mmCIF file of C-alpha atoms and ligand atoms in Angstrom:
data_model
loop_
_atom_site.group_PDB
_atom_site.id
_atom_site.type_symbol
_atom_site.label_atom_id
_atom_site.label_comp_id
_atom_site.label_asym_id
_atom_site.label_seq_id
_atom_site.Cartn_x
_atom_site.Cartn_y
_atom_site.Cartn_z
ATOM 1 C CA MET A 54 3.761 -13.968 3.128
ATOM 2 C CA ASN A 55 1.004 -14.699 0.900
ATOM 3 C CA ASN A 56 -1.246 -14.968 3.432
ATOM 4 C CA LYS A 57 -3.894 -11.746 3.200
ATOM 5 C CA TYR A 58 -2.974 -8.866 4.563
ATOM 6 C CA ILE A 59 -4.887 -7.326 7.712
ATOM 7 C CA ALA A 60 -4.267 -3.643 8.629
ATOM 8 C CA PRO A 61 -2.512 -4.074 12.252
ATOM 9 C CA GLU A 62 -5.539 -2.096 14.666
ATOM 10 C CA LYS A 63 -5.795 -1.855 18.730
ATOM 11 C CA TYR A 64 -7.749 -4.863 20.192
ATOM 12 C CA LEU A 65 -8.026 -6.959 16.762
ATOM 13 C CA LYS A 66 -7.044 -11.152 17.518
ATOM 14 C CA SER A 67 -4.871 -11.210 14.679
ATOM 15 C CA PHE A 68 -3.548 -9.005 11.864
ATOM 16 C CA THR A 69 -0.841 -8.847 9.397
ATOM 17 C CA CYS A 70 2.705 -8.317 11.777
ATOM 18 C CA PRO A 71 4.661 -5.494 10.619
ATOM 19 C CA HIS A 72 7.732 -6.694 11.872
ATOM 20 C CA CYS A 73 7.405 -10.478 10.120
ATOM 21 C CA GLN A 74 4.783 -9.871 7.972
ATOM 22 C CA THR A 75 2.698 -12.630 8.730
ATOM 23 C CA LEU A 76 -0.934 -12.755 9.293
ATOM 24 C CA SER A 77 -0.245 -13.754 13.813
ATOM 25 C CA LEU A 78 -2.415 -14.464 16.525
ATOM 26 C CA MET A 79 -1.987 -10.745 18.885
ATOM 27 C CA HIS A 80 -1.568 -10.768 22.801
ATOM 28 C CA PHE A 81 -2.669 -7.180 24.047
ATOM 29 C CA ASP A 82 -1.932 -5.713 26.984
ATOM 30 C CA SER A 83 -2.557 -2.121 27.985
ATOM 31 C CA HIS A 84 -1.196 0.132 31.070
ATOM 32 C CA HIS A 85 -2.699 3.550 32.049
ATOM 33 C CA PHE A 86 -0.118 6.371 32.853
ATOM 34 C CA GLN A 87 -0.765 10.142 34.250
ATOM 35 C CA GLU A 88 1.511 12.898 32.411
ATOM 36 C CA ASP A 89 3.475 14.886 34.889
ATOM 37 C CA THR A 90 1.444 18.784 34.422
ATOM 38 C CA ASN A 91 4.064 20.614 32.723
ATOM 39 C CA GLU A 92 4.075 24.409 34.242
ATOM 40 C CA SER A 93 4.257 25.876 30.905
ATOM 41 C CA PHE A 94 1.641 23.373 29.817
ATOM 42 C CA SER A 95 -1.928 25.712 29.640
ATOM 43 C CA SER A 96 -3.928 22.324 31.027
ATOM 44 C CA LYS A 97 -4.104 22.538 34.757
ATOM 45 C CA THR A 98 -5.595 18.647 34.628
ATOM 46 C CA PRO A 99 -3.756 15.946 34.347
ATOM 47 C CA ILE A 100 -2.922 13.995 31.469
ATOM 48 C CA LYS A 101 -4.275 10.824 31.058
ATOM 49 C CA ASN A 102 -2.815 8.339 28.644
ATOM 50 C CA THR A 103 -3.503 4.410 27.465
ATOM 51 C CA LEU A 104 -0.454 2.810 25.997
ATOM 52 C CA TYR A 105 -1.364 0.055 24.327
ATOM 53 C CA ILE A 106 1.193 -3.245 23.223
ATOM 54 C CA ALA A 107 0.242 -5.767 21.100
ATOM 55 C CA ARG A 108 2.419 -8.913 21.022
ATOM 56 C CA CYS A 109 3.209 -10.760 18.022
ATOM 57 C CA CYS A 110 2.853 -14.477 18.630
ATOM 58 C CA ASN A 111 4.159 -15.494 15.951
ATOM 59 C CA CYS A 112 8.047 -13.584 16.072
ATOM 60 C CA GLY A 113 7.205 -11.897 19.703
ATOM 61 C CA LYS A 114 7.961 -8.593 18.741
ATOM 62 C CA LYS A 115 5.359 -5.351 19.997
ATOM 63 C CA ILE A 116 3.150 -2.935 17.938
ATOM 64 C CA VAL A 117 2.750 -0.370 20.119
ATOM 65 C CA TRP A 118 -0.263 2.809 20.025
ATOM 66 C CA ILE A 119 -0.931 5.276 22.606
ATOM 67 C CA ASP A 120 -4.546 6.090 22.684
ATOM 68 C CA ASN A 121 -5.764 6.050 19.441
ATOM 69 C CA GLU A 122 -2.274 6.995 17.618
ATOM 70 C CA TYR A 123 -0.427 3.738 16.210
ATOM 71 C CA ILE A 124 3.238 4.755 17.352
ATOM 72 C CA TYR A 125 5.552 1.782 16.324
ATOM 73 C CA PRO A 126 6.925 -0.060 13.851
ATOM 74 C CA ASN A 127 5.973 1.715 10.044
ATOM 75 C CA ILE A 128 3.877 0.084 8.111
ATOM 76 C CA ILE A 129 4.511 -1.256 4.877
ATOM 77 C CA ALA A 130 0.664 -0.956 3.525
ATOM 78 C CA GLU A 131 0.413 -3.705 1.218
ATOM 79 C CA GLU A 132 3.435 -5.286 -0.366
ATOM 80 C CA VAL A 133 4.424 -3.565 -3.580
ATOM 81 C CA ASN A 134 3.918 -5.371 -6.705
ATOM 82 C CA PRO A 135 7.315 -6.863 -7.874
ATOM 83 C CA ASP A 136 6.826 -6.239 -11.279
ATOM 84 C CA LEU A 137 6.433 -2.430 -11.283
ATOM 85 C CA PRO A 138 9.738 -0.762 -12.233
ATOM 86 C CA GLU A 139 12.129 0.146 -9.694
ATOM 87 C CA SER A 140 11.465 3.722 -9.700
ATOM 88 C CA VAL A 141 7.821 3.126 -8.711
ATOM 89 C CA LYS A 142 8.979 0.567 -6.590
ATOM 90 C CA GLN A 143 10.892 3.133 -4.486
ATOM 91 C CA LEU A 144 8.986 5.468 -4.316
ATOM 92 C CA TYR A 145 6.057 3.115 -3.385
ATOM 93 C CA ASN A 146 8.273 1.901 -0.571
ATOM 94 C CA GLU A 147 8.849 5.458 0.963
ATOM 95 C CA ALA A 148 5.325 5.985 0.698
ATOM 96 C CA GLY A 149 4.732 2.544 2.828
ATOM 97 C CA LEU A 150 7.241 3.632 5.248
ATOM 98 C CA ILE A 151 5.957 7.502 6.289
ATOM 99 C CA TYR A 152 1.882 7.189 5.482
ATOM 100 C CA ASN A 153 0.388 6.999 9.581
ATOM 101 C CA GLN A 154 2.542 9.804 10.519
ATOM 102 C CA SER A 155 2.437 11.709 7.511
ATOM 103 C CA PRO A 156 -0.195 10.627 4.761
ATOM 104 C CA ARG A 157 0.282 14.020 3.130
ATOM 105 C CA ALA A 158 3.738 13.475 2.014
ATOM 106 C CA ALA A 159 3.164 9.438 1.164
ATOM 107 C CA CYS A 160 -0.319 10.957 -0.822
ATOM 108 C CA ALA A 161 2.649 13.229 -3.381
ATOM 109 C CA LEU A 162 4.612 10.520 -3.522
ATOM 110 C CA LEU A 163 1.962 7.828 -4.900
ATOM 111 C CA ARG A 164 0.870 10.628 -7.207
ATOM 112 C CA LEU A 165 3.959 11.266 -8.304
ATOM 113 C CA ALA A 166 4.616 7.158 -8.814
ATOM 114 C CA ILE A 167 1.393 7.039 -10.496
ATOM 115 C CA ASP A 168 2.938 9.739 -12.804
ATOM 116 C CA ARG A 169 5.800 7.859 -13.442
ATOM 117 C CA LEU A 170 4.499 4.011 -13.840
ATOM 118 C CA CYS A 171 1.727 6.092 -16.974
ATOM 119 C CA ASN A 172 5.695 7.413 -18.300
ATOM 120 C CA GLU A 173 7.071 3.757 -17.833
ATOM 121 C CA LEU A 174 4.278 2.259 -19.476
ATOM 122 C CA GLY A 175 4.925 4.471 -22.499
ATOM 123 C CA GLU A 176 2.509 7.459 -21.767
ATOM 124 C CA THR A 177 4.174 10.749 -21.496
ATOM 125 C CA ASP A 178 1.227 13.521 -21.895
ATOM 126 C CA ARG A 179 1.939 16.182 -18.822
ATOM 127 C CA ASP A 180 -1.847 15.105 -18.209
ATOM 128 C CA ILE A 181 -1.954 12.133 -16.135
ATOM 129 C CA ASN A 182 -5.699 12.316 -17.030
ATOM 130 C CA LYS A 183 -4.815 11.740 -20.537
ATOM 131 C CA ASN A 184 -2.323 9.813 -19.980
ATOM 132 C CA ILE A 185 -4.799 6.607 -17.990
ATOM 133 C CA GLY A 186 -7.212 6.972 -20.384
ATOM 134 C CA ALA A 187 -4.992 5.962 -22.834
ATOM 135 C CA LEU A 188 -4.172 2.975 -20.576
ATOM 136 C CA VAL A 189 -7.691 2.662 -20.065
ATOM 137 C CA GLU A 190 -7.337 1.991 -24.549
ATOM 138 C CA LYS A 191 -4.826 -0.278 -23.595
ATOM 139 C CA GLY A 192 -6.820 -2.581 -21.678
ATOM 140 C CA LEU A 193 -6.510 -1.153 -17.694
ATOM 141 C CA PRO A 194 -9.743 -1.677 -15.970
ATOM 142 C CA LYS A 195 -12.476 1.520 -16.118
ATOM 143 C CA LYS A 196 -13.159 0.866 -12.671
ATOM 144 C CA VAL A 197 -9.093 1.750 -11.929
ATOM 145 C CA GLN A 198 -9.933 5.221 -13.281
ATOM 146 C CA GLN A 199 -12.443 5.226 -11.202
ATOM 147 C CA ALA A 200 -11.450 5.529 -8.355
ATOM 148 C CA LEU A 201 -7.877 6.887 -9.387
ATOM 149 C CA ASP A 202 -10.381 9.436 -10.158
ATOM 150 C CA PHE A 203 -12.369 9.256 -6.850
ATOM 151 C CA VAL A 204 -8.863 9.594 -4.808
ATOM 152 C CA ARG A 205 -8.383 13.161 -7.306
ATOM 153 C CA VAL A 206 -5.874 11.694 -8.988
ATOM 154 C CA VAL A 207 -7.264 12.493 -12.709
ATOM 155 C CA GLY A 208 -10.665 14.298 -11.577
ATOM 156 C CA ASN A 209 -11.787 17.159 -12.243
ATOM 157 C CA LYS A 210 -9.901 18.592 -8.810
ATOM 158 C CA ALA A 211 -6.950 16.674 -10.124
ATOM 159 C CA VAL A 212 -4.193 17.402 -7.939
ATOM 160 C CA HIS A 213 -0.902 17.484 -10.191
ATOM 161 C CA PRO A 214 1.269 14.969 -9.160
ATOM 162 C CA GLY A 215 3.200 15.930 -6.163
ATOM 163 C CA VAL A 216 1.697 18.754 -5.501
ATOM 164 C CA ILE A 217 -0.622 17.994 -2.471
ATOM 165 C CA ALA A 218 -4.300 18.280 -1.367
ATOM 166 C CA PHE A 219 -4.614 19.087 1.791
ATOM 167 C CA ASP A 220 -8.507 18.038 2.457
ATOM 168 C CA VAL A 221 -8.544 14.376 1.498
ATOM 169 C CA ASP A 222 -4.830 13.174 2.159
ATOM 170 C CA ASP A 223 -5.502 10.790 4.686
ATOM 171 C CA THR A 224 -3.887 7.238 5.791
ATOM 172 C CA ASN A 225 -7.244 5.736 3.811
ATOM 173 C CA THR A 226 -6.612 7.423 0.345
ATOM 174 C CA ALA A 227 -2.698 6.365 1.096
ATOM 175 C CA LYS A 228 -3.394 2.791 1.311
ATOM 176 C CA THR A 229 -6.320 3.300 -1.914
ATOM 177 C CA LEU A 230 -3.161 5.383 -4.266
ATOM 178 C CA MET A 231 -1.342 1.817 -3.073
ATOM 179 C CA ARG A 232 -3.716 -0.421 -3.931
ATOM 180 C CA LEU A 233 -4.217 1.268 -7.489
ATOM 181 C CA ILE A 234 -0.650 1.257 -8.507
ATOM 182 C CA ASN A 235 -0.934 -2.597 -7.355
ATOM 183 C CA MET A 236 -3.426 -2.416 -9.535
ATOM 184 C CA ILE A 237 -1.943 -0.972 -12.334
ATOM 185 C CA GLY A 238 1.111 -3.189 -12.111
ATOM 186 C CA GLN A 239 -1.350 -6.101 -12.523
ATOM 187 C CA SER A 240 -3.082 -5.848 -15.153
ATOM 188 C CA MET A 241 -0.681 -3.499 -17.707
ATOM 189 C CA ILE A 242 2.435 -5.946 -16.548
ATOM 190 C CA THR A 243 2.166 -8.501 -14.576
ATOM 191 C CA GLU A 244 -0.468 -10.277 -16.307
ATOM 192 C CA PRO A 245 0.379 -9.622 -19.933
ATOM 193 C CA LYS A 246 4.477 -10.512 -18.942
ATOM 194 C CA GLU A 247 2.026 -14.341 -17.983
ATOM 195 C CA ILE A 248 0.611 -14.868 -21.135
ATOM 196 C CA ASP A 249 3.743 -14.202 -22.537
ATOM 197 C CA GLU A 250 5.406 -17.026 -20.848
ATOM 198 C CA MET A 251 2.715 -18.687 -21.484
ATOM 199 C CA TYR A 252 2.875 -18.403 -24.917
ATOM 200 C CA GLY A 253 6.738 -19.050 -24.788
ATOM 201 C CA LEU A 254 5.613 -22.642 -23.485
ATOM 202 C CA LEU A 255 3.548 -23.578 -26.274
ATOM 203 C CA PRO A 256 6.251 -23.937 -28.860
ATOM 204 C CA ASP A 257 7.740 -26.564 -27.087
ATOM 205 C CA SER A 258 5.009 -28.544 -25.365
ATOM 206 C CA THR A 259 4.003 -28.879 -28.981
ATOM 207 C CA LYS A 260 6.600 -30.385 -30.566
ATOM 208 C CA GLU A 261 6.964 -32.439 -27.412
ATOM 209 C CA SER A 262 3.619 -33.763 -28.164
ATOM 210 C CA ILE A 263 4.550 -34.513 -31.922
ATOM 211 C CA ASP A 264 7.586 -36.219 -30.658
ATOM 212 C CA ARG A 265 5.716 -39.014 -28.876
ATOM 213 C CA ARG A 266 3.145 -39.172 -31.562
ATOM 214 C CA ASP A 267 6.036 -40.073 -34.142
ATOM 215 C CA SER A 268 7.634 -42.127 -31.978
ATOM 216 C CA LYS A 269 4.611 -44.711 -31.545
HETATM 217 ZN ZN1 LIG B 478 5.329 -11.161 13.761
#
């Protein structure tokens, strides 16, 4: 589960299997088929399609494309940071299930998730720009803010959470937003938690070394 995530792509020798979440070798097969021309359909020329099936060498399940369109199964892009608040994880996972089919809906959910995450981190301004700015002052890397700006979460053309920006919301934007949510979680929740845990360990180990020294 911890190996690097590689998104499924047609004819890529190995990628992260959306079924078993393992970076596995893929065996590809393709079939050409022709659609029956429907009388009511304006085009008189037969439609030729190609069906691509990748078979995962680890779990044996199939991943399907028709021509250039990814079809099956739904993909969660990058595993959600487990330290994120439940409400944020829910929005993230929901977006992860639909971003291939409905990138715009996924981006709207992810902007909501970022808004929710800011609130959970104590930044409750209605302006997400101000909230992210406050997080930067608390230690969020400036680069994350710049990246959020780039995908129009906090910039001049900011879209209010839940409002759909039709021109930019594609699968790449969705993937970027997911990565950024994980990065905010990493720097604002996971890392402080790990440092706290290390501090928590200090007194015991200090006591032990004192005990050892005193028993000599
Ligand atoms: Zn698999």
